[in-house]
mmCIF file of C-alpha atoms in Angstrom:
data_model
loop_
_atom_site.group_PDB
_atom_site.id
_atom_site.type_symbol
_atom_site.label_atom_id
_atom_site.label_comp_id
_atom_site.label_asym_id
_atom_site.label_seq_id
_atom_site.Cartn_x
_atom_site.Cartn_y
_atom_site.Cartn_z
ATOM 1 C CA UNK D 1 0.000 0.000 0.000
ATOM 2 C CA UNK D 2 2.850 2.325 0.899
ATOM 3 C CA UNK D 3 3.462 3.276 -2.681
ATOM 4 C CA UNK D 4 5.262 11.171 -16.060
ATOM 5 C CA UNK D 5 8.313 13.881 -20.812
ATOM 6 C CA UNK D 6 10.727 16.535 -19.693
ATOM 7 C CA UNK D 7 12.263 19.575 -21.267
ATOM 8 C CA UNK D 8 14.517 22.341 -20.047
ATOM 9 C CA UNK D 9 13.714 25.022 -17.517
ATOM 10 C CA UNK D 10 11.472 27.822 -18.715
ATOM 11 C CA UNK D 11 12.830 31.291 -19.121
ATOM 12 C CA UNK D 12 13.156 34.154 -21.544
ATOM 13 C CA UNK D 13 14.052 31.712 -24.315
ATOM 14 C CA UNK D 14 10.510 30.357 -24.194
ATOM 15 C CA UNK D 15 11.855 26.806 -23.925
ATOM 16 C CA UNK D 16 9.720 23.996 -22.636
ATOM 17 C CA UNK D 17 9.864 23.180 -18.912
ATOM 18 C CA UNK D 18 9.917 19.918 -16.964
ATOM 19 C CA UNK D 19 6.289 18.966 -16.548
ATOM 20 C CA UNK D 20 4.053 16.222 -15.315
ATOM 21 C CA UNK D 21 2.535 13.922 -17.870
ATOM 22 C CA UNK D 22 -1.009 12.659 -17.550
ATOM 23 C CA UNK D 23 -1.339 9.086 -16.348
ATOM 24 C CA UNK D 24 -3.090 7.288 -19.262
ATOM 25 C CA UNK D 25 -4.655 4.806 -16.843
ATOM 26 C CA UNK D 26 -6.201 7.556 -14.743
ATOM 27 C CA UNK D 27 -9.386 8.302 -16.686
ATOM 28 C CA UNK D 28 -10.952 10.775 -14.199
ATOM 29 C CA UNK D 29 -7.666 12.656 -13.840
ATOM 30 C CA UNK D 30 -7.096 12.728 -17.608
ATOM 31 C CA UNK D 31 -10.612 14.029 -18.183
ATOM 32 C CA UNK D 32 -10.075 16.827 -15.644
ATOM 33 C CA UNK D 33 -6.742 17.862 -17.181
ATOM 34 C CA UNK D 34 -8.316 17.861 -20.667
ATOM 35 C CA UNK D 35 -11.176 20.046 -19.434
ATOM 36 C CA UNK D 36 -8.761 22.564 -17.917
ATOM 37 C CA UNK D 37 -6.748 22.589 -21.135
ATOM 38 C CA UNK D 38 -9.832 23.368 -23.204
ATOM 39 C CA UNK D 39 -10.709 26.266 -20.927
ATOM 40 C CA UNK D 40 -7.211 27.729 -21.183
ATOM 41 C CA UNK D 41 -7.392 27.489 -24.966
ATOM 42 C CA UNK D 42 -10.814 29.149 -25.009
ATOM 43 C CA UNK D 43 -9.536 32.059 -22.907
ATOM 44 C CA UNK D 44 -6.428 32.414 -25.100
ATOM 45 C CA UNK D 45 -8.440 32.480 -28.322
ATOM 46 C CA UNK D 46 -10.931 34.915 -26.815
ATOM 47 C CA UNK D 47 -7.973 37.194 -26.047
ATOM 48 C CA UNK D 48 -6.876 36.929 -29.693
ATOM 49 C CA UNK D 49 -3.477 35.432 -28.834
ATOM 50 C CA UNK D 50 -1.579 32.767 -30.758
ATOM 51 C CA UNK D 51 -0.094 29.898 -28.756
ATOM 52 C CA UNK D 52 3.463 31.118 -29.285
ATOM 53 C CA UNK D 53 2.559 34.678 -28.315
ATOM 54 C CA UNK D 54 0.745 33.463 -25.224
ATOM 55 C CA UNK D 55 3.641 31.200 -24.228
ATOM 56 C CA UNK D 56 6.134 34.046 -24.580
ATOM 57 C CA UNK D 57 3.923 36.307 -22.481
ATOM 58 C CA UNK D 58 3.825 33.864 -19.551
ATOM 59 C CA UNK D 59 7.416 32.618 -19.950
ATOM 60 C CA UNK D 60 6.784 29.153 -21.374
ATOM 61 C CA UNK D 61 7.387 27.478 -24.704
ATOM 62 C CA UNK D 62 4.787 27.181 -27.462
ATOM 63 C CA UNK D 63 5.115 23.391 -27.351
ATOM 64 C CA UNK D 64 4.162 23.319 -23.682
ATOM 65 C CA UNK D 65 1.135 25.528 -24.340
ATOM 66 C CA UNK D 66 -0.103 23.082 -26.975
ATOM 67 C CA UNK D 67 0.460 20.140 -24.623
ATOM 68 C CA UNK D 68 -1.456 21.810 -21.812
ATOM 69 C CA UNK D 69 -4.344 22.827 -24.058
ATOM 70 C CA UNK D 70 -4.602 19.342 -25.533
ATOM 71 C CA UNK D 71 -4.665 17.735 -22.073
ATOM 72 C CA UNK D 72 -1.292 15.995 -22.463
ATOM 73 C CA UNK D 73 0.528 17.989 -19.780
ATOM 74 C CA UNK D 74 -0.665 18.960 -16.327
ATOM 75 C CA UNK D 75 -0.166 22.727 -15.897
ATOM 76 C CA UNK D 76 1.692 23.777 -12.807
ATOM 77 C CA UNK D 77 0.171 26.287 -10.358
ATOM 78 C CA UNK D 78 2.436 29.103 -11.581
ATOM 79 C CA UNK D 79 1.408 28.411 -15.189
ATOM 80 C CA UNK D 80 -2.235 28.930 -14.245
ATOM 81 C CA UNK D 81 -1.437 32.064 -12.231
ATOM 82 C CA UNK D 82 0.421 33.663 -15.142
ATOM 83 C CA UNK D 83 -2.207 32.550 -17.655
ATOM 84 C CA UNK D 84 -4.968 34.045 -15.518
ATOM 85 C CA UNK D 85 -3.201 37.393 -15.280
ATOM 86 C CA UNK D 86 -2.180 37.530 -18.953
ATOM 87 C CA UNK D 87 -5.603 36.551 -20.277
ATOM 88 C CA UNK D 88 -7.569 38.661 -17.799
ATOM 89 C CA UNK D 89 -9.507 35.663 -16.512
ATOM 90 C CA UNK D 90 -10.261 37.345 -13.200
ATOM 91 C CA UNK D 91 -9.150 34.383 -11.105
ATOM 92 C CA UNK D 92 -11.119 31.774 -13.032
ATOM 93 C CA UNK D 93 -8.013 30.012 -14.376
ATOM 94 C CA UNK D 94 -6.056 30.378 -11.149
ATOM 95 C CA UNK D 95 -8.946 28.757 -9.321
ATOM 96 C CA UNK D 96 -8.321 25.550 -11.281
ATOM 97 C CA UNK D 97 -5.164 24.940 -9.231
ATOM 98 C CA UNK D 98 -7.326 23.447 -6.519
ATOM 99 C CA UNK D 99 -9.124 21.157 -8.965
ATOM 100 C CA UNK D 100 -5.837 19.884 -10.371
ATOM 101 C CA UNK D 101 -4.209 19.176 -7.018
ATOM 102 C CA UNK D 102 -5.015 15.474 -7.035
ATOM 103 C CA UNK D 103 -4.509 14.940 -10.767
ATOM 104 C CA UNK D 104 -0.879 16.033 -10.347
ATOM 105 C CA UNK D 105 -0.075 12.739 -8.650
ATOM 106 C CA UNK D 106 -0.307 9.118 -9.904
ATOM 107 C CA UNK D 107 -3.602 7.405 -9.183
ATOM 108 C CA UNK D 108 -2.079 4.740 -6.921
ATOM 109 C CA UNK D 109 -0.517 7.480 -4.781
ATOM 110 C CA UNK D 110 -3.816 9.382 -4.619
ATOM 111 C CA UNK D 111 -5.607 6.200 -3.591
ATOM 112 C CA UNK D 112 -3.085 5.629 -0.798
ATOM 113 C CA UNK D 113 -3.289 9.256 0.340
ATOM 114 C CA UNK D 114 -7.079 9.026 0.399
ATOM 115 C CA UNK D 115 -6.941 5.941 2.616
ATOM 116 C CA UNK D 116 -4.440 7.572 4.948
ATOM 117 C CA UNK D 117 -6.627 10.671 5.131
ATOM 118 C CA UNK D 118 -9.580 8.525 6.232
ATOM 119 C CA UNK D 119 -7.664 6.408 8.738
ATOM 120 C CA UNK D 120 -8.058 6.913 12.470
ATOM 121 C CA UNK D 121 -5.096 4.652 13.194
ATOM 122 C CA UNK D 122 -2.012 3.619 11.239
ATOM 123 C CA UNK D 123 0.449 0.860 12.148
ATOM 124 C CA UNK D 124 3.579 0.620 10.029
ATOM 125 C CA UNK D 125 6.776 -1.428 10.232
ATOM 126 C CA UNK D 126 9.557 -0.579 7.757
ATOM 127 C CA UNK D 127 12.727 -2.542 7.140
ATOM 128 C CA UNK D 128 14.529 -1.102 4.066
ATOM 129 C CA UNK D 129 13.942 2.639 4.263
ATOM 130 C CA UNK D 130 11.912 5.077 6.281
ATOM 131 C CA UNK D 131 8.153 5.099 5.889
ATOM 132 C CA UNK D 132 7.023 7.648 3.298
ATOM 133 C CA UNK D 133 5.135 9.708 5.874
ATOM 134 C CA UNK D 134 8.345 10.196 7.845
ATOM 135 C CA UNK D 135 10.623 11.177 4.976
ATOM 136 C CA UNK D 136 11.989 14.631 4.279
ATOM 137 C CA UNK D 137 11.780 15.796 0.661
ATOM 138 C CA UNK D 138 15.571 15.411 0.375
ATOM 139 C CA UNK D 139 15.493 11.846 1.613
ATOM 140 C CA UNK D 140 12.599 10.963 -0.677
ATOM 141 C CA UNK D 141 14.404 12.471 -3.663
ATOM 142 C CA UNK D 142 17.529 10.434 -2.885
ATOM 143 C CA UNK D 143 15.418 7.273 -2.838
ATOM 144 C CA UNK D 144 13.724 8.007 -6.150
ATOM 145 C CA UNK D 145 17.046 8.925 -7.771
ATOM 146 C CA UNK D 146 18.289 5.435 -6.912
ATOM 147 C CA UNK D 147 15.445 3.670 -8.715
ATOM 148 C CA UNK D 148 16.406 1.324 -11.561
ATOM 149 C CA UNK D 149 15.590 1.654 -14.344
ATOM 150 C CA UNK D 150 16.139 5.357 -13.580
ATOM 151 C CA UNK D 151 13.302 7.841 -13.370
ATOM 152 C CA UNK D 152 13.217 10.943 -15.537
ATOM 153 C CA UNK D 153 13.783 14.208 -13.588
ATOM 154 C CA UNK D 154 10.103 15.092 -13.969
ATOM 155 C CA UNK D 155 9.082 11.700 -12.575
ATOM 156 C CA UNK D 156 11.310 12.206 -9.549
ATOM 157 C CA UNK D 157 9.880 15.663 -8.930
ATOM 158 C CA UNK D 158 6.331 14.363 -9.218
ATOM 159 C CA UNK D 159 6.993 11.403 -6.921
ATOM 160 C CA UNK D 160 8.626 13.578 -4.253
ATOM 161 C CA UNK D 161 5.804 16.127 -4.371
ATOM 162 C CA UNK D 162 3.213 13.364 -4.019
ATOM 163 C CA UNK D 163 5.022 11.850 -1.055
ATOM 164 C CA UNK D 164 5.349 15.171 0.746
ATOM 165 C CA UNK D 165 1.685 15.988 0.062
ATOM 166 C CA UNK D 166 0.643 12.868 1.999
ATOM 167 C CA UNK D 167 2.283 14.238 5.117
ATOM 168 C CA UNK D 168 -0.610 16.571 5.795
ATOM 169 C CA UNK D 169 -1.831 13.602 7.864
ATOM 170 C CA UNK D 170 0.189 15.093 10.751
ATOM 171 C CA UNK D 171 -1.932 18.253 10.582
ATOM 172 C CA UNK D 172 -5.327 16.549 10.649
ATOM 173 C CA UNK D 173 -7.958 17.323 13.252
ATOM 174 C CA UNK D 174 -8.943 15.145 14.997
ATOM 175 C CA UNK D 175 -5.481 13.622 14.950
ATOM 176 C CA UNK D 176 -5.135 9.969 13.926
ATOM 177 C CA UNK D 177 -3.040 7.599 16.021
ATOM 178 C CA UNK D 178 0.182 6.874 14.133
ATOM 179 C CA UNK D 179 2.623 4.132 15.092
ATOM 180 C CA UNK D 180 5.877 3.471 13.249
ATOM 181 C CA UNK D 181 8.555 0.856 13.890
ATOM 182 C CA UNK D 182 11.771 1.357 11.947
ATOM 183 C CA UNK D 183 14.831 -0.830 11.666
ATOM 184 C CA UNK D 184 17.970 0.716 13.154
ATOM 185 C CA UNK D 185 19.684 0.282 9.768
ATOM 186 C CA UNK D 186 17.220 2.689 8.132
ATOM 187 C CA UNK D 187 18.447 5.417 10.488
ATOM 188 C CA UNK D 188 22.123 4.713 9.927
ATOM 189 C CA UNK D 189 22.215 4.409 6.137
ATOM 190 C CA UNK D 190 23.236 7.869 4.785
ATOM 191 C CA UNK D 191 21.053 7.860 1.681
ATOM 192 C CA UNK D 192 21.664 11.124 -0.145
ATOM 193 C CA UNK D 193 24.648 11.994 2.054
ATOM 194 C CA UNK D 194 25.380 12.774 5.677
ATOM 195 C CA UNK D 195 23.596 16.129 5.747
ATOM 196 C CA UNK D 196 20.463 14.596 4.257
ATOM 197 C CA UNK D 197 20.563 11.927 6.947
ATOM 198 C CA UNK D 198 21.136 14.526 9.644
ATOM 199 C CA UNK D 199 18.104 16.578 8.608
ATOM 200 C CA UNK D 200 16.097 13.364 8.361
ATOM 201 C CA UNK D 201 16.980 12.424 11.931
ATOM 202 C CA UNK D 202 16.003 15.923 13.066
ATOM 203 C CA UNK D 203 12.618 15.493 11.422
ATOM 204 C CA UNK D 204 12.102 12.154 13.169
ATOM 205 C CA UNK D 205 12.753 13.828 16.518
ATOM 206 C CA UNK D 206 10.203 16.541 15.706
ATOM 207 C CA UNK D 207 7.515 14.121 14.547
ATOM 208 C CA UNK D 208 8.219 11.688 17.365
ATOM 209 C CA UNK D 209 7.342 14.339 19.941
ATOM 210 C CA UNK D 210 3.787 14.724 18.617
ATOM 211 C CA UNK D 211 1.261 13.344 21.093
ATOM 212 C CA UNK D 212 -0.457 11.165 18.502
ATOM 213 C CA UNK D 213 2.745 9.714 17.044
ATOM 214 C CA UNK D 214 4.916 6.860 18.320
ATOM 215 C CA UNK D 215 8.209 6.088 16.592
ATOM 216 C CA UNK D 216 10.053 2.979 17.749
ATOM 217 C CA UNK D 217 13.417 1.633 16.680
ATOM 218 C CA UNK D 218 14.192 -2.058 16.226
ATOM 219 C CA UNK D 219 17.838 -2.524 17.264
ATOM 220 C CA UNK D 220 20.110 -4.543 15.011
ATOM 221 C CA UNK D 221 21.260 -6.731 17.891
ATOM 222 C CA UNK D 222 17.818 -8.206 18.673
ATOM 223 C CA UNK D 223 17.987 -12.004 18.812
ATOM 224 C CA UNK D 224 14.246 -12.368 18.224
ATOM 225 C CA UNK D 225 12.394 -10.439 15.536
ATOM 226 C CA UNK D 226 8.778 -10.919 14.439
ATOM 227 C CA UNK D 227 9.216 -8.754 11.366
ATOM 228 C CA UNK D 228 11.629 -10.870 9.374
ATOM 229 C CA UNK D 229 8.980 -11.466 6.698
ATOM 230 C CA UNK D 230 9.106 -7.838 5.591
ATOM 231 C CA UNK D 231 7.178 -4.581 5.783
ATOM 232 C CA UNK D 232 3.784 -4.571 7.455
ATOM 233 C CA UNK D 233 1.104 -1.884 7.502
ATOM 234 C CA UNK D 234 -2.447 -1.671 8.823
ATOM 235 C CA UNK D 235 -4.907 1.212 8.393
ATOM 236 C CA UNK D 236 -7.982 1.364 10.614
ATOM 237 C CA UNK D 237 -11.059 3.446 9.810
ATOM 238 C CA UNK D 238 -13.815 5.163 11.782
ATOM 239 C CA UNK D 239 -16.474 2.638 10.787
ATOM 240 C CA UNK D 240 -14.496 -0.218 12.327
ATOM 241 C CA UNK D 241 -13.143 -1.564 9.045
ATOM 242 C CA UNK D 242 -9.444 -1.875 8.291
ATOM 243 C CA UNK D 243 -7.018 -2.605 5.481
ATOM 244 C CA UNK D 244 -3.607 -4.188 5.813
ATOM 245 C CA UNK D 245 -0.692 -5.572 3.868
ATOM 246 C CA UNK D 246 2.483 -7.436 4.675
ATOM 247 C CA UNK D 247 5.196 -8.605 2.299
ATOM 248 C CA UNK D 248 5.341 -12.012 3.941
ATOM 249 C CA UNK D 249 1.644 -12.758 4.325
ATOM 250 C CA UNK D 250 -1.253 -13.505 1.983
ATOM 251 C CA UNK D 251 0.983 -13.243 -1.093
ATOM 252 C CA UNK D 252 1.698 -9.608 -0.263
ATOM 253 C CA UNK D 253 -1.772 -8.450 -1.275
ATOM 254 C CA UNK D 254 -3.919 -5.956 0.616
ATOM 255 C CA UNK D 255 -6.453 -7.671 2.903
ATOM 256 C CA UNK D 256 -9.566 -6.564 4.762
ATOM 257 C CA UNK D 257 -10.816 -9.873 6.162
ATOM 258 C CA UNK D 258 -10.945 -9.654 9.992
ATOM 259 C CA UNK D 259 -9.114 -12.960 10.475
ATOM 260 C CA UNK D 260 -6.302 -11.947 8.138
ATOM 261 C CA UNK D 261 -6.073 -8.520 9.725
ATOM 262 C CA UNK D 262 -5.798 -10.156 13.124
ATOM 263 C CA UNK D 263 -2.688 -11.998 11.922
ATOM 264 C CA UNK D 264 -1.099 -8.731 10.801
ATOM 265 C CA UNK D 265 -2.015 -6.915 14.019
ATOM 266 C CA UNK D 266 -0.604 -9.725 16.151
ATOM 267 C CA UNK D 267 2.607 -9.627 14.142
ATOM 268 C CA UNK D 268 2.842 -5.859 14.458
ATOM 269 C CA UNK D 269 2.142 -6.035 18.193
ATOM 270 C CA UNK D 270 5.031 -8.446 18.646
ATOM 271 C CA UNK D 271 7.317 -6.229 16.561
ATOM 272 C CA UNK D 272 6.448 -3.258 18.779
ATOM 273 C CA UNK D 273 7.087 -5.288 21.923
ATOM 274 C CA UNK D 274 10.539 -6.302 20.676
ATOM 275 C CA UNK D 275 11.539 -2.768 19.653
ATOM 276 C CA UNK D 276 12.740 0.070 21.868
ATOM 277 C CA UNK D 277 9.974 2.054 23.545
ATOM 278 C CA UNK D 278 9.050 5.431 22.001
ATOM 279 C CA UNK D 279 10.984 7.293 24.719
ATOM 280 C CA UNK D 280 14.034 5.038 24.328
ATOM 281 C CA UNK D 281 13.801 5.432 20.571
ATOM 282 C CA UNK D 282 13.882 9.240 20.692
ATOM 283 C CA UNK D 283 16.943 9.047 22.921
ATOM 284 C CA UNK D 284 18.502 6.629 20.442
ATOM 285 C CA UNK D 285 17.788 8.983 17.521
ATOM 286 C CA UNK D 286 19.328 11.879 19.456
ATOM 287 C CA UNK D 287 22.470 9.820 19.959
ATOM 288 C CA UNK D 288 22.638 8.948 16.260
ATOM 289 C CA UNK D 289 22.198 12.614 15.391
ATOM 290 C CA UNK D 290 25.090 13.503 17.639
ATOM 291 C CA UNK D 291 27.281 10.955 15.862
ATOM 292 C CA UNK D 292 26.269 12.039 12.349
#
């Protein structure tokens, strides 16, 4: 459960910019982007501007304008702001930023974010890298840059933005109960460099002090470990239902059956019991930060 063509930067040359492609499998998102594109084109034509002239006026290439108007490229917020001002749309184009917020991210990420936004409790054990909700943008970017086959720069930017957007879960009211257990190795591995790791550890200390958040560390030297079958996550909802997944159970698929969820919760409970307590874990993170 825990979880795109690029050009050059825009400028006075009117060159194309890195942008976010529409996911062809996301029909609702593609339809929304196409609708926004048609409205931009209608406003441009009503203003009597050619695509190249319009692009030059807002600082983007003619090719990008055509892609946006045809629904093949998701316009960025600043594109809509400049278009609104240039075409005299009175805020009507700028207002579309809100509508396009979700379409900017891949459907599977939106689906995950929607589930997390509805959850009243989250249980998550991570073994290879930090859970996405805990990651700084720098850390997330380092992870995506390591993907093979490699991502395009625009894909990396989109993936990082989507991951960071999910972290509004920490600002929700009422606050959900969030429990994370992380392997010690995930806090020691300097992905992206020492300074990236240092800022990541600082973020963990900040998040770990929230009243609704518990971060626990599983020491490397534990002789017994209930999480050797891989990552485990459970999301619980207000209506009493839940959804869970574990790499080493039920073929790794998401499950909602109460008996299967009970297996995952028992496993997670044992993992928590074997890990350092939240207070011990924060002290441990502080020590790692001092050594980094």
